């Protein structure tokens, strides 16, 4: 299809016309399908470096297709699929399967993340080279859900991926310090009598890993940074020139541990919701660039795994369909910031050429159109995800994603998925 996006504001600039043809932003031509974009803002298609799609293994919670649809509706054109599936994505065969399922769904580019260790068990390094040279072209490796706690293994993995400019994405959680943890360790956990997950369990691993990455000269990415102390460790490492990048989730930018007081497991997540002071530090770190990207950690869970006692509920929240509205609610229409932290920087970290580019003639037409003046009440029954575990149910959020284009083909139009 060829489109004329009429009267659109690119990153908040004066309205203009944007032509799309043969998958790229084109020079003006006749005969395009007109999309009236008055009042809409165009952003480069969003890129998520941290998504759980649950396939293979837990198709009752999400599939590559349903997760891809949720992503497109959230304004995304590419997502990186975490490796903690069943079987684990620790071989070329499994990452190629996920990559192929993504191509078949055709709603976003699904870039598989490979496991660092066999079965996420933290004992033996997985076949990183085979995954990197597979059709899936894996560049990010992560045991997310678990920390690569063994420092020798972490060092070897960092050394190994250096050869092909890969990156290790660490779920920073010293496991001995979080045994039995149910929520953030602090005043609220004491009051509720729940075992705490101390901030230092995250900060200690990040401190260790930036030193390892510096020693080896390799790339480290820190998943879901959640504490003010972690921000300080990262700030110092970046000032020294360590090759470290970091992400923060929308929920850690918005919600606090006070929400655990109602024992509603929808607020149970790992790392846990922290304090107001942490939230403020994370918000500032994203502005400063100490934290590079917003990543969703979209974690769909089936009803029986989530709507149960707090202690037994799985940690995790949906994120893809609400990420941009949450970020807008916090930062307002800072389009340059949003484009950088939600598209350009994540595309760069993941090595996804074709995403996160400028919307100029000749560039791949990966973009999303947002109506910043619209407000929407989050209704879990309207989400495209197969799961319902959103912590934002009933909240009114700004910004409606009106259309998304993947290589010039509309995946979302009029706020609805095209297929
Ligand atoms: Zn994680």
mmCIF file of C-alpha atoms and ligand atoms in Angstrom:
data_model
loop_
_atom_site.group_PDB
_atom_site.id
_atom_site.type_symbol
_atom_site.label_atom_id
_atom_site.label_comp_id
_atom_site.label_asym_id
_atom_site.label_seq_id
_atom_site.Cartn_x
_atom_site.Cartn_y
_atom_site.Cartn_z
ATOM 1 C CA UNK A 1 0.000 0.000 0.000
ATOM 2 C CA UNK A 2 0.989 3.608 -0.585
ATOM 3 C CA UNK A 3 -0.079 6.207 1.979
ATOM 4 C CA UNK A 4 -0.228 9.947 2.362
ATOM 5 C CA UNK A 5 -0.198 10.808 6.072
ATOM 6 C CA UNK A 6 -1.793 14.227 5.830
ATOM 7 C CA UNK A 7 -1.099 17.094 8.213
ATOM 8 C CA UNK A 8 0.987 15.108 10.675
ATOM 9 C CA UNK A 9 3.359 16.645 13.205
ATOM 10 C CA UNK A 10 6.718 14.854 13.209
ATOM 11 C CA UNK A 11 7.943 14.882 16.813
ATOM 12 C CA UNK A 12 5.860 17.952 17.594
ATOM 13 C CA UNK A 13 7.033 20.051 14.604
ATOM 14 C CA UNK A 14 4.670 22.040 12.349
ATOM 15 C CA UNK A 15 2.180 19.869 10.402
ATOM 16 C CA UNK A 16 3.440 18.323 7.181
ATOM 17 C CA UNK A 17 2.563 15.554 4.738
ATOM 18 C CA UNK A 18 4.370 12.226 4.951
ATOM 19 C CA UNK A 19 4.375 9.894 1.934
ATOM 20 C CA UNK A 20 4.926 6.149 2.264
ATOM 21 C CA UNK A 21 5.606 3.844 -0.667
ATOM 22 C CA UNK A 22 7.431 0.546 -1.200
ATOM 23 C CA UNK A 23 8.167 0.282 2.496
ATOM 24 C CA UNK A 24 9.977 3.580 2.859
ATOM 25 C CA UNK A 25 9.273 7.266 3.462
ATOM 26 C CA UNK A 26 8.920 8.608 -0.080
ATOM 27 C CA UNK A 27 9.031 11.878 -1.992
ATOM 28 C CA UNK A 28 5.539 13.286 -2.827
ATOM 29 C CA UNK A 29 3.574 11.307 -5.423
ATOM 30 C CA UNK A 30 -0.041 10.992 -6.673
ATOM 31 C CA UNK A 31 -2.607 8.329 -5.883
ATOM 32 C CA UNK A 32 -1.792 7.420 -2.299
ATOM 33 C CA UNK A 33 -4.397 6.338 0.237
ATOM 34 C CA UNK A 34 -4.949 9.401 2.440
ATOM 35 C CA UNK A 35 -4.739 9.079 6.231
ATOM 36 C CA UNK A 36 -6.020 12.267 7.854
ATOM 37 C CA UNK A 37 -3.464 12.925 10.577
ATOM 38 C CA UNK A 38 -4.508 16.382 11.733
ATOM 39 C CA UNK A 39 -3.585 16.767 15.398
ATOM 40 C CA UNK A 40 -1.525 13.563 15.366
ATOM 41 C CA UNK A 41 2.168 13.224 16.169
ATOM 42 C CA UNK A 42 4.429 10.838 14.234
ATOM 43 C CA UNK A 43 7.132 8.988 16.129
ATOM 44 C CA UNK A 44 9.606 6.419 14.842
ATOM 45 C CA UNK A 45 8.108 2.990 15.591
ATOM 46 C CA UNK A 46 8.711 2.075 19.213
ATOM 47 C CA UNK A 47 11.212 -0.678 20.034
ATOM 48 C CA UNK A 48 11.012 -2.825 23.175
ATOM 49 C CA UNK A 49 14.190 -4.553 24.326
ATOM 50 C CA UNK A 50 12.343 -6.575 26.989
ATOM 51 C CA UNK A 51 9.147 -8.464 26.116
ATOM 52 C CA UNK A 52 7.877 -11.846 27.284
ATOM 53 C CA UNK A 53 5.833 -13.493 24.525
ATOM 54 C CA UNK A 54 5.477 -16.874 26.324
ATOM 55 C CA UNK A 55 5.603 -18.990 23.160
ATOM 56 C CA UNK A 56 6.675 -21.782 23.039
ATOM 57 C CA UNK A 57 5.220 -23.302 26.193
ATOM 58 C CA UNK A 58 2.664 -20.946 27.739
ATOM 59 C CA UNK A 59 0.394 -20.149 24.832
ATOM 60 C CA UNK A 60 -2.478 -19.873 27.328
ATOM 61 C CA UNK A 61 -0.856 -16.648 28.610
ATOM 62 C CA UNK A 62 0.391 -15.172 25.310
ATOM 63 C CA UNK A 63 1.519 -16.192 21.849
ATOM 64 C CA UNK A 64 3.936 -14.542 19.494
ATOM 65 C CA UNK A 65 0.904 -13.433 17.487
ATOM 66 C CA UNK A 66 -1.190 -12.005 20.352
ATOM 67 C CA UNK A 67 1.858 -10.329 21.876
ATOM 68 C CA UNK A 68 2.801 -8.898 18.473
ATOM 69 C CA UNK A 69 -0.705 -7.477 18.101
ATOM 70 C CA UNK A 70 -0.521 -5.911 21.569
ATOM 71 C CA UNK A 71 2.834 -4.421 20.601
ATOM 72 C CA UNK A 72 1.558 -2.919 17.333
ATOM 73 C CA UNK A 73 -1.425 -1.435 19.182
ATOM 74 C CA UNK A 74 1.034 0.093 21.636
ATOM 75 C CA UNK A 75 2.938 1.786 18.803
ATOM 76 C CA UNK A 76 5.775 -0.748 18.553
ATOM 77 C CA UNK A 77 7.395 -1.952 15.349
ATOM 78 C CA UNK A 78 9.967 -4.236 16.986
ATOM 79 C CA UNK A 79 10.158 -6.238 20.205
ATOM 80 C CA UNK A 80 12.898 -8.398 21.672
ATOM 81 C CA UNK A 81 11.460 -11.647 22.998
ATOM 82 C CA UNK A 82 12.913 -12.903 26.272
ATOM 83 C CA UNK A 83 14.354 -16.410 26.444
ATOM 84 C CA UNK A 84 12.444 -17.811 29.448
ATOM 85 C CA UNK A 85 10.037 -19.868 27.359
ATOM 86 C CA UNK A 86 9.444 -23.608 27.603
ATOM 87 C CA UNK A 87 11.649 -24.976 26.137
ATOM 88 C CA UNK A 88 14.076 -22.189 26.971
ATOM 89 C CA UNK A 89 15.440 -20.254 23.986
ATOM 90 C CA UNK A 90 18.967 -21.559 24.550
ATOM 91 C CA UNK A 91 19.574 -23.168 21.139
ATOM 92 C CA UNK A 92 19.551 -22.034 17.521
ATOM 93 C CA UNK A 93 16.449 -24.202 16.997
ATOM 94 C CA UNK A 94 14.276 -22.416 19.561
ATOM 95 C CA UNK A 95 15.361 -18.858 18.676
ATOM 96 C CA UNK A 96 14.701 -19.631 15.008
ATOM 97 C CA UNK A 97 11.241 -20.943 15.906
ATOM 98 C CA UNK A 98 10.367 -17.708 17.744
ATOM 99 C CA UNK A 99 11.811 -15.606 14.928
ATOM 100 C CA UNK A 100 9.777 -17.554 12.338
ATOM 101 C CA UNK A 101 6.561 -17.204 14.370
ATOM 102 C CA UNK A 102 7.179 -13.463 14.479
ATOM 103 C CA UNK A 103 7.586 -13.302 10.720
ATOM 104 C CA UNK A 104 4.373 -15.285 10.231
ATOM 105 C CA UNK A 105 2.419 -12.949 12.521
ATOM 106 C CA UNK A 106 3.900 -10.027 10.582
ATOM 107 C CA UNK A 107 2.776 -7.325 13.021
ATOM 108 C CA UNK A 108 6.135 -6.293 14.485
ATOM 109 C CA UNK A 109 9.688 -7.500 14.030
ATOM 110 C CA UNK A 110 10.227 -10.127 16.721
ATOM 111 C CA UNK A 111 13.904 -10.310 17.615
ATOM 112 C CA UNK A 112 14.609 -13.306 19.862
ATOM 113 C CA UNK A 113 16.879 -12.946 22.881
ATOM 114 C CA UNK A 114 18.993 -16.027 23.587
ATOM 115 C CA UNK A 115 19.588 -17.503 27.034
ATOM 116 C CA UNK A 116 23.040 -17.003 28.557
ATOM 117 C CA UNK A 117 23.020 -20.388 30.292
ATOM 118 C CA UNK A 118 21.519 -23.762 29.406
ATOM 119 C CA UNK A 119 17.948 -23.931 30.719
ATOM 120 C CA UNK A 120 18.496 -20.593 32.543
ATOM 121 C CA UNK A 121 20.077 -22.785 35.221
ATOM 122 C CA UNK A 122 23.137 -20.577 35.666
ATOM 123 C CA UNK A 123 25.564 -23.509 35.428
ATOM 124 C CA UNK A 124 26.742 -23.913 31.844
ATOM 125 C CA UNK A 125 26.981 -21.384 29.046
ATOM 126 C CA UNK A 126 24.456 -21.885 26.241
ATOM 127 C CA UNK A 127 25.416 -22.042 22.556
ATOM 128 C CA UNK A 128 25.707 -18.264 22.159
ATOM 129 C CA UNK A 129 27.667 -18.486 18.913
ATOM 130 C CA UNK A 130 25.176 -20.845 17.284
ATOM 131 C CA UNK A 131 22.291 -18.523 18.198
ATOM 132 C CA UNK A 132 24.211 -15.493 16.925
ATOM 133 C CA UNK A 133 24.930 -17.118 13.559
ATOM 134 C CA UNK A 134 21.407 -18.595 13.202
ATOM 135 C CA UNK A 135 18.707 -17.091 11.002
ATOM 136 C CA UNK A 136 17.459 -15.285 14.123
ATOM 137 C CA UNK A 137 20.753 -13.338 14.264
ATOM 138 C CA UNK A 138 20.664 -13.072 18.068
ATOM 139 C CA UNK A 139 22.607 -10.167 19.578
ATOM 140 C CA UNK A 140 21.100 -9.859 23.072
ATOM 141 C CA UNK A 141 21.541 -12.695 25.561
ATOM 142 C CA UNK A 142 19.761 -12.843 28.900
ATOM 143 C CA UNK A 143 18.702 -15.291 31.589
ATOM 144 C CA UNK A 144 16.010 -12.764 32.572
ATOM 145 C CA UNK A 145 13.814 -14.040 35.340
ATOM 146 C CA UNK A 146 17.084 -15.225 36.840
ATOM 147 C CA UNK A 147 20.358 -13.488 37.474
ATOM 148 C CA UNK A 148 23.605 -14.797 36.007
ATOM 149 C CA UNK A 149 24.906 -14.896 39.565
ATOM 150 C CA UNK A 150 28.172 -16.802 39.014
ATOM 151 C CA UNK A 151 30.810 -14.116 38.363
ATOM 152 C CA UNK A 152 33.050 -16.455 36.357
ATOM 153 C CA UNK A 153 30.190 -17.430 34.040
ATOM 154 C CA UNK A 154 29.203 -13.778 33.666
ATOM 155 C CA UNK A 155 32.767 -12.860 32.767
ATOM 156 C CA UNK A 156 33.009 -15.653 30.180
ATOM 157 C CA UNK A 157 29.681 -14.684 28.614
ATOM 158 C CA UNK A 158 30.768 -11.036 28.352
ATOM 159 C CA UNK A 159 34.031 -12.145 26.715
ATOM 160 C CA UNK A 160 32.264 -14.477 24.327
ATOM 161 C CA UNK A 161 29.741 -11.989 22.899
ATOM 162 C CA UNK A 162 32.441 -9.381 22.291
ATOM 163 C CA UNK A 163 33.451 -11.208 19.101
ATOM 164 C CA UNK A 164 30.146 -10.369 17.388
ATOM 165 C CA UNK A 165 29.270 -7.170 19.286
ATOM 166 C CA UNK A 166 26.635 -8.944 21.333
ATOM 167 C CA UNK A 167 25.391 -7.749 24.682
ATOM 168 C CA UNK A 168 24.552 -9.498 27.940
ATOM 169 C CA UNK A 169 21.297 -8.205 29.450
ATOM 170 C CA UNK A 170 21.452 -8.887 33.160
ATOM 171 C CA UNK A 171 18.499 -9.401 35.500
ATOM 172 C CA UNK A 172 20.368 -7.922 38.469
ATOM 173 C CA UNK A 173 19.308 -9.822 41.575
ATOM 174 C CA UNK A 174 21.769 -11.395 44.001
ATOM 175 C CA UNK A 175 19.759 -14.561 44.713
ATOM 176 C CA UNK A 176 21.072 -15.138 48.228
ATOM 177 C CA UNK A 177 19.814 -11.711 49.277
ATOM 178 C CA UNK A 178 16.308 -12.226 47.906
ATOM 179 C CA UNK A 179 15.467 -15.719 49.129
ATOM 180 C CA UNK A 180 11.755 -15.844 49.900
ATOM 181 C CA UNK A 181 11.313 -12.179 48.993
ATOM 182 C CA UNK A 182 7.749 -11.001 48.372
ATOM 183 C CA UNK A 183 8.132 -7.240 47.936
ATOM 184 C CA UNK A 184 10.549 -4.329 48.359
ATOM 185 C CA UNK A 185 12.358 -4.420 51.707
ATOM 186 C CA UNK A 186 11.433 -1.289 53.608
ATOM 187 C CA UNK A 187 8.849 0.313 55.858
ATOM 188 C CA UNK A 188 5.903 -1.182 54.018
ATOM 189 C CA UNK A 189 7.259 -4.756 54.038
ATOM 190 C CA UNK A 190 7.913 -4.451 57.776
ATOM 191 C CA UNK A 191 4.376 -3.201 58.364
ATOM 192 C CA UNK A 192 2.871 -6.003 56.274
ATOM 193 C CA UNK A 193 5.179 -8.683 57.643
ATOM 194 C CA UNK A 194 6.322 -9.758 54.171
ATOM 195 C CA UNK A 195 9.881 -10.869 53.404
ATOM 196 C CA UNK A 196 11.744 -8.047 51.701
ATOM 197 C CA UNK A 197 13.759 -7.798 48.451
ATOM 198 C CA UNK A 198 16.459 -5.306 49.427
ATOM 199 C CA UNK A 199 17.681 -2.644 46.998
ATOM 200 C CA UNK A 200 21.243 -3.756 47.628
ATOM 201 C CA UNK A 201 20.542 -7.136 45.978
ATOM 202 C CA UNK A 202 20.176 -5.258 42.682
ATOM 203 C CA UNK A 203 22.864 -2.652 43.301
ATOM 204 C CA UNK A 204 25.530 -5.200 44.281
ATOM 205 C CA UNK A 205 25.107 -7.154 41.025
ATOM 206 C CA UNK A 206 25.129 -4.004 38.881
ATOM 207 C CA UNK A 207 28.286 -2.812 40.641
ATOM 208 C CA UNK A 208 29.963 -6.176 40.059
ATOM 209 C CA UNK A 209 28.853 -6.380 36.448
ATOM 210 C CA UNK A 210 29.957 -2.890 35.411
ATOM 211 C CA UNK A 211 33.389 -3.771 36.801
ATOM 212 C CA UNK A 212 33.393 -7.052 34.861
ATOM 213 C CA UNK A 213 32.260 -5.302 31.670
ATOM 214 C CA UNK A 214 34.956 -2.679 32.154
ATOM 215 C CA UNK A 215 37.601 -5.341 32.742
ATOM 216 C CA UNK A 216 36.604 -7.313 29.669
ATOM 217 C CA UNK A 217 35.772 -4.277 27.495
ATOM 218 C CA UNK A 218 32.420 -5.744 26.584
ATOM 219 C CA UNK A 219 28.824 -4.504 26.420
ATOM 220 C CA UNK A 220 26.510 -4.890 29.390
ATOM 221 C CA UNK A 221 22.827 -4.005 29.487
ATOM 222 C CA UNK A 222 21.001 -3.807 32.804
ATOM 223 C CA UNK A 223 17.369 -4.887 32.776
ATOM 224 C CA UNK A 224 14.614 -3.095 34.719
ATOM 225 C CA UNK A 225 16.666 -0.812 36.977
ATOM 226 C CA UNK A 226 14.511 -0.109 40.017
ATOM 227 C CA UNK A 227 16.458 1.710 42.740
ATOM 228 C CA UNK A 228 18.047 5.107 43.343
ATOM 229 C CA UNK A 229 21.256 3.348 44.379
ATOM 230 C CA UNK A 230 21.446 1.509 41.040
ATOM 231 C CA UNK A 231 21.168 4.846 39.262
ATOM 232 C CA UNK A 232 24.226 6.111 41.172
ATOM 233 C CA UNK A 233 26.268 3.001 40.292
ATOM 234 C CA UNK A 234 25.341 3.436 36.626
ATOM 235 C CA UNK A 235 26.076 7.157 36.687
ATOM 236 C CA UNK A 236 29.600 6.506 37.944
ATOM 237 C CA UNK A 237 30.219 3.658 35.495
ATOM 238 C CA UNK A 238 29.091 5.736 32.534
ATOM 239 C CA UNK A 239 31.242 8.661 33.662
ATOM 240 C CA UNK A 240 34.226 6.267 33.515
ATOM 241 C CA UNK A 241 33.290 5.175 30.001
ATOM 242 C CA UNK A 242 32.086 1.654 30.791
ATOM 243 C CA UNK A 243 30.031 0.228 27.907
ATOM 244 C CA UNK A 244 26.851 -0.157 29.921
ATOM 245 C CA UNK A 245 23.265 0.646 28.998
ATOM 246 C CA UNK A 246 20.189 0.375 31.184
ATOM 247 C CA UNK A 247 16.429 0.213 31.002
ATOM 248 C CA UNK A 248 13.562 1.225 33.274
ATOM 249 C CA UNK A 249 9.988 -0.031 33.041
ATOM 250 C CA UNK A 250 6.891 2.184 32.932
ATOM 251 C CA UNK A 251 5.678 0.603 36.191
ATOM 252 C CA UNK A 252 8.885 1.436 38.052
ATOM 253 C CA UNK A 253 8.533 5.018 36.802
ATOM 254 C CA UNK A 254 4.988 5.288 38.149
ATOM 255 C CA UNK A 255 4.032 2.873 40.928
ATOM 256 C CA UNK A 256 5.341 2.396 44.478
ATOM 257 C CA UNK A 257 5.529 -0.355 47.105
ATOM 258 C CA UNK A 258 2.570 1.196 48.979
ATOM 259 C CA UNK A 259 0.379 -0.637 46.450
ATOM 260 C CA UNK A 260 1.340 -3.971 48.001
ATOM 261 C CA UNK A 261 -0.698 -3.031 51.083
ATOM 262 C CA UNK A 262 -3.887 -4.188 49.355
ATOM 263 C CA UNK A 263 -2.318 -7.621 48.654
ATOM 264 C CA UNK A 264 -3.587 -7.452 45.064
ATOM 265 C CA UNK A 265 -1.110 -9.672 43.159
ATOM 266 C CA UNK A 266 -1.493 -7.512 40.043
ATOM 267 C CA UNK A 267 1.093 -5.284 41.764
ATOM 268 C CA UNK A 268 3.545 -8.140 42.347
ATOM 269 C CA UNK A 269 6.517 -7.813 40.017
ATOM 270 C CA UNK A 270 10.235 -8.593 39.958
ATOM 271 C CA UNK A 271 12.137 -6.439 40.748
ATOM 272 C CA UNK A 272 9.425 -5.189 43.095
ATOM 273 C CA UNK A 273 7.812 -1.764 43.116
ATOM 274 C CA UNK A 274 10.051 0.528 45.170
ATOM 275 C CA UNK A 275 9.633 3.781 47.106
ATOM 276 C CA UNK A 276 8.672 7.279 45.977
ATOM 277 C CA UNK A 277 12.336 8.301 46.352
ATOM 278 C CA UNK A 278 13.386 5.538 43.919
ATOM 279 C CA UNK A 279 10.670 6.543 41.461
ATOM 280 C CA UNK A 280 11.913 10.150 41.499
ATOM 281 C CA UNK A 281 15.530 9.029 40.929
ATOM 282 C CA UNK A 282 14.518 6.788 38.011
ATOM 283 C CA UNK A 283 12.521 9.582 36.379
ATOM 284 C CA UNK A 284 15.500 11.931 36.597
ATOM 285 C CA UNK A 285 17.912 9.219 35.351
ATOM 286 C CA UNK A 286 15.843 8.707 32.203
ATOM 287 C CA UNK A 287 15.925 12.469 31.571
ATOM 288 C CA UNK A 288 19.697 12.601 32.178
ATOM 289 C CA UNK A 289 20.385 9.587 29.952
ATOM 290 C CA UNK A 290 21.902 7.582 32.808
ATOM 291 C CA UNK A 291 19.075 5.207 31.996
ATOM 292 C CA UNK A 292 18.986 4.787 28.227
ATOM 293 C CA UNK A 293 15.607 3.261 27.465
ATOM 294 C CA UNK A 294 12.095 2.533 28.617
ATOM 295 C CA UNK A 295 11.452 -1.210 28.286
ATOM 296 C CA UNK A 296 8.114 -2.771 29.093
ATOM 297 C CA UNK A 297 9.047 -6.110 30.715
ATOM 298 C CA UNK A 298 5.606 -7.087 29.337
ATOM 299 C CA UNK A 299 4.897 -10.208 31.400
ATOM 300 C CA UNK A 300 1.537 -11.817 30.612
ATOM 301 C CA UNK A 301 0.258 -14.415 33.077
ATOM 302 C CA UNK A 302 -2.743 -16.721 32.933
ATOM 303 C CA UNK A 303 -5.528 -16.030 35.445
ATOM 304 C CA UNK A 304 -4.697 -19.023 37.660
ATOM 305 C CA UNK A 305 -1.081 -17.860 37.997
ATOM 306 C CA UNK A 306 -1.974 -14.305 38.926
ATOM 307 C CA UNK A 307 -5.381 -14.169 40.607
ATOM 308 C CA UNK A 308 -4.408 -16.112 43.708
ATOM 309 C CA UNK A 309 -2.755 -15.419 47.060
ATOM 310 C CA UNK A 310 0.030 -12.819 46.907
ATOM 311 C CA UNK A 311 2.644 -15.361 48.029
ATOM 312 C CA UNK A 312 1.818 -17.773 45.215
ATOM 313 C CA UNK A 313 1.173 -15.305 42.397
ATOM 314 C CA UNK A 314 3.735 -15.050 39.604
ATOM 315 C CA UNK A 315 5.533 -11.721 39.379
ATOM 316 C CA UNK A 316 4.928 -9.571 36.303
ATOM 317 C CA UNK A 317 2.643 -7.092 34.567
ATOM 318 C CA UNK A 318 1.389 -6.387 31.072
ATOM 319 C CA UNK A 319 3.086 -3.413 29.478
ATOM 320 C CA UNK A 320 3.021 -3.168 25.690
ATOM 321 C CA UNK A 321 -0.343 -1.463 25.228
ATOM 322 C CA UNK A 322 0.113 1.096 28.005
ATOM 323 C CA UNK A 323 3.827 2.000 27.897
ATOM 324 C CA UNK A 324 3.586 5.133 25.756
ATOM 325 C CA UNK A 325 0.513 6.510 27.613
ATOM 326 C CA UNK A 326 2.290 5.980 30.950
ATOM 327 C CA UNK A 327 5.425 7.750 29.718
ATOM 328 C CA UNK A 328 3.262 10.592 28.352
ATOM 329 C CA UNK A 329 1.474 10.868 31.678
ATOM 330 C CA UNK A 330 4.827 11.333 33.445
ATOM 331 C CA UNK A 331 6.826 13.442 30.981
ATOM 332 C CA UNK A 332 4.179 15.139 28.881
ATOM 333 C CA UNK A 333 4.738 15.746 25.159
ATOM 334 C CA UNK A 334 8.555 15.630 25.232
ATOM 335 C CA UNK A 335 8.650 13.935 21.835
ATOM 336 C CA UNK A 336 12.424 14.052 21.329
ATOM 337 C CA UNK A 337 12.936 12.357 24.671
ATOM 338 C CA UNK A 338 10.265 9.772 23.931
ATOM 339 C CA UNK A 339 11.621 9.029 20.443
ATOM 340 C CA UNK A 340 15.105 8.579 21.832
ATOM 341 C CA UNK A 341 14.298 6.467 24.908
ATOM 342 C CA UNK A 342 11.585 4.347 23.310
ATOM 343 C CA UNK A 343 12.836 3.944 19.724
ATOM 344 C CA UNK A 344 16.332 5.131 18.788
ATOM 345 C CA UNK A 345 18.275 3.953 21.832
ATOM 346 C CA UNK A 346 16.558 0.552 22.117
ATOM 347 C CA UNK A 347 17.048 -0.064 18.369
ATOM 348 C CA UNK A 348 20.733 0.765 18.775
ATOM 349 C CA UNK A 349 21.160 -1.525 21.797
ATOM 350 C CA UNK A 350 19.426 -4.402 20.019
ATOM 351 C CA UNK A 351 21.270 -3.791 16.748
ATOM 352 C CA UNK A 352 18.009 -3.417 14.837
ATOM 353 C CA UNK A 353 18.912 -1.484 11.702
ATOM 354 C CA UNK A 354 15.780 -0.133 10.062
ATOM 355 C CA UNK A 355 14.180 0.776 13.389
ATOM 356 C CA UNK A 356 14.654 3.931 15.402
ATOM 357 C CA UNK A 357 15.560 5.991 12.356
ATOM 358 C CA UNK A 358 14.568 9.513 11.378
ATOM 359 C CA UNK A 359 11.353 9.902 9.403
ATOM 360 C CA UNK A 360 13.111 11.265 6.332
ATOM 361 C CA UNK A 361 12.802 10.348 2.650
ATOM 362 C CA UNK A 362 14.390 6.984 1.936
ATOM 363 C CA UNK A 363 14.159 5.685 5.513
ATOM 364 C CA UNK A 364 12.219 2.500 6.313
ATOM 365 C CA UNK A 365 8.597 3.439 7.050
ATOM 366 C CA UNK A 366 8.517 2.155 10.626
ATOM 367 C CA UNK A 367 6.446 4.668 12.532
ATOM 368 C CA UNK A 368 3.483 5.246 14.786
ATOM 369 C CA UNK A 369 0.876 8.024 14.923
ATOM 370 C CA UNK A 370 -0.292 9.229 18.316
ATOM 371 C CA UNK A 371 -3.202 11.450 19.304
ATOM 372 C CA UNK A 372 -1.791 13.274 22.335
ATOM 373 C CA UNK A 373 -5.081 15.014 23.135
ATOM 374 C CA UNK A 374 -7.097 11.784 23.486
ATOM 375 C CA UNK A 375 -7.536 10.180 26.876
ATOM 376 C CA UNK A 376 -8.442 6.561 27.436
ATOM 377 C CA UNK A 377 -9.597 4.524 30.402
ATOM 378 C CA UNK A 378 -7.637 1.275 30.587
ATOM 379 C CA UNK A 379 -10.102 -1.590 30.254
ATOM 380 C CA UNK A 380 -8.402 -4.998 30.600
ATOM 381 C CA UNK A 381 -11.127 -6.648 28.504
ATOM 382 C CA UNK A 382 -10.161 -4.443 25.540
ATOM 383 C CA UNK A 383 -6.486 -5.415 25.538
ATOM 384 C CA UNK A 384 -5.144 -7.529 22.670
ATOM 385 C CA UNK A 385 -2.883 -9.478 24.985
ATOM 386 C CA UNK A 386 -4.170 -12.934 25.865
ATOM 387 C CA UNK A 387 -3.679 -12.076 29.557
ATOM 388 C CA UNK A 388 -5.357 -9.476 31.758
ATOM 389 C CA UNK A 389 -2.772 -8.627 34.419
ATOM 390 C CA UNK A 390 -2.535 -4.887 33.924
ATOM 391 C CA UNK A 391 -1.911 -2.755 37.024
ATOM 392 C CA UNK A 392 -3.514 0.218 35.268
ATOM 393 C CA UNK A 393 -7.107 -1.053 35.024
ATOM 394 C CA UNK A 394 -9.529 1.843 35.419
ATOM 395 C CA UNK A 395 -6.831 4.496 35.111
ATOM 396 C CA UNK A 396 -7.376 7.326 32.631
ATOM 397 C CA UNK A 397 -4.233 7.782 30.540
ATOM 398 C CA UNK A 398 -3.301 10.335 27.886
ATOM 399 C CA UNK A 399 -2.372 9.466 24.308
ATOM 400 C CA UNK A 400 -4.092 7.131 21.914
ATOM 401 C CA UNK A 401 -2.084 5.157 19.354
ATOM 402 C CA UNK A 402 -4.018 5.759 16.139
ATOM 403 C CA UNK A 403 -1.866 3.994 13.554
ATOM 404 C CA UNK A 404 1.329 1.971 13.282
ATOM 405 C CA UNK A 405 3.248 1.134 10.119
ATOM 406 C CA UNK A 406 5.781 -1.671 9.723
ATOM 407 C CA UNK A 407 7.912 -1.182 6.598
ATOM 408 C CA UNK A 408 5.122 0.851 5.065
ATOM 409 C CA UNK A 409 2.306 -1.593 5.805
ATOM 410 C CA UNK A 410 -0.322 -0.524 8.320
ATOM 411 C CA UNK A 411 -0.497 -2.886 11.309
ATOM 412 C CA UNK A 412 -2.861 -0.533 13.160
ATOM 413 C CA UNK A 413 -5.365 1.938 11.647
ATOM 414 C CA UNK A 414 -8.019 3.985 13.470
ATOM 415 C CA UNK A 415 -6.690 2.508 16.690
ATOM 416 C CA UNK A 416 -7.507 -1.053 15.599
ATOM 417 C CA UNK A 417 -5.242 -3.893 14.540
ATOM 418 C CA UNK A 418 -5.420 -4.440 10.797
ATOM 419 C CA UNK A 419 -5.120 -8.239 11.170
HETATM 420 ZN ZN1 LIG B 1 13.780 -9.643 34.890
#
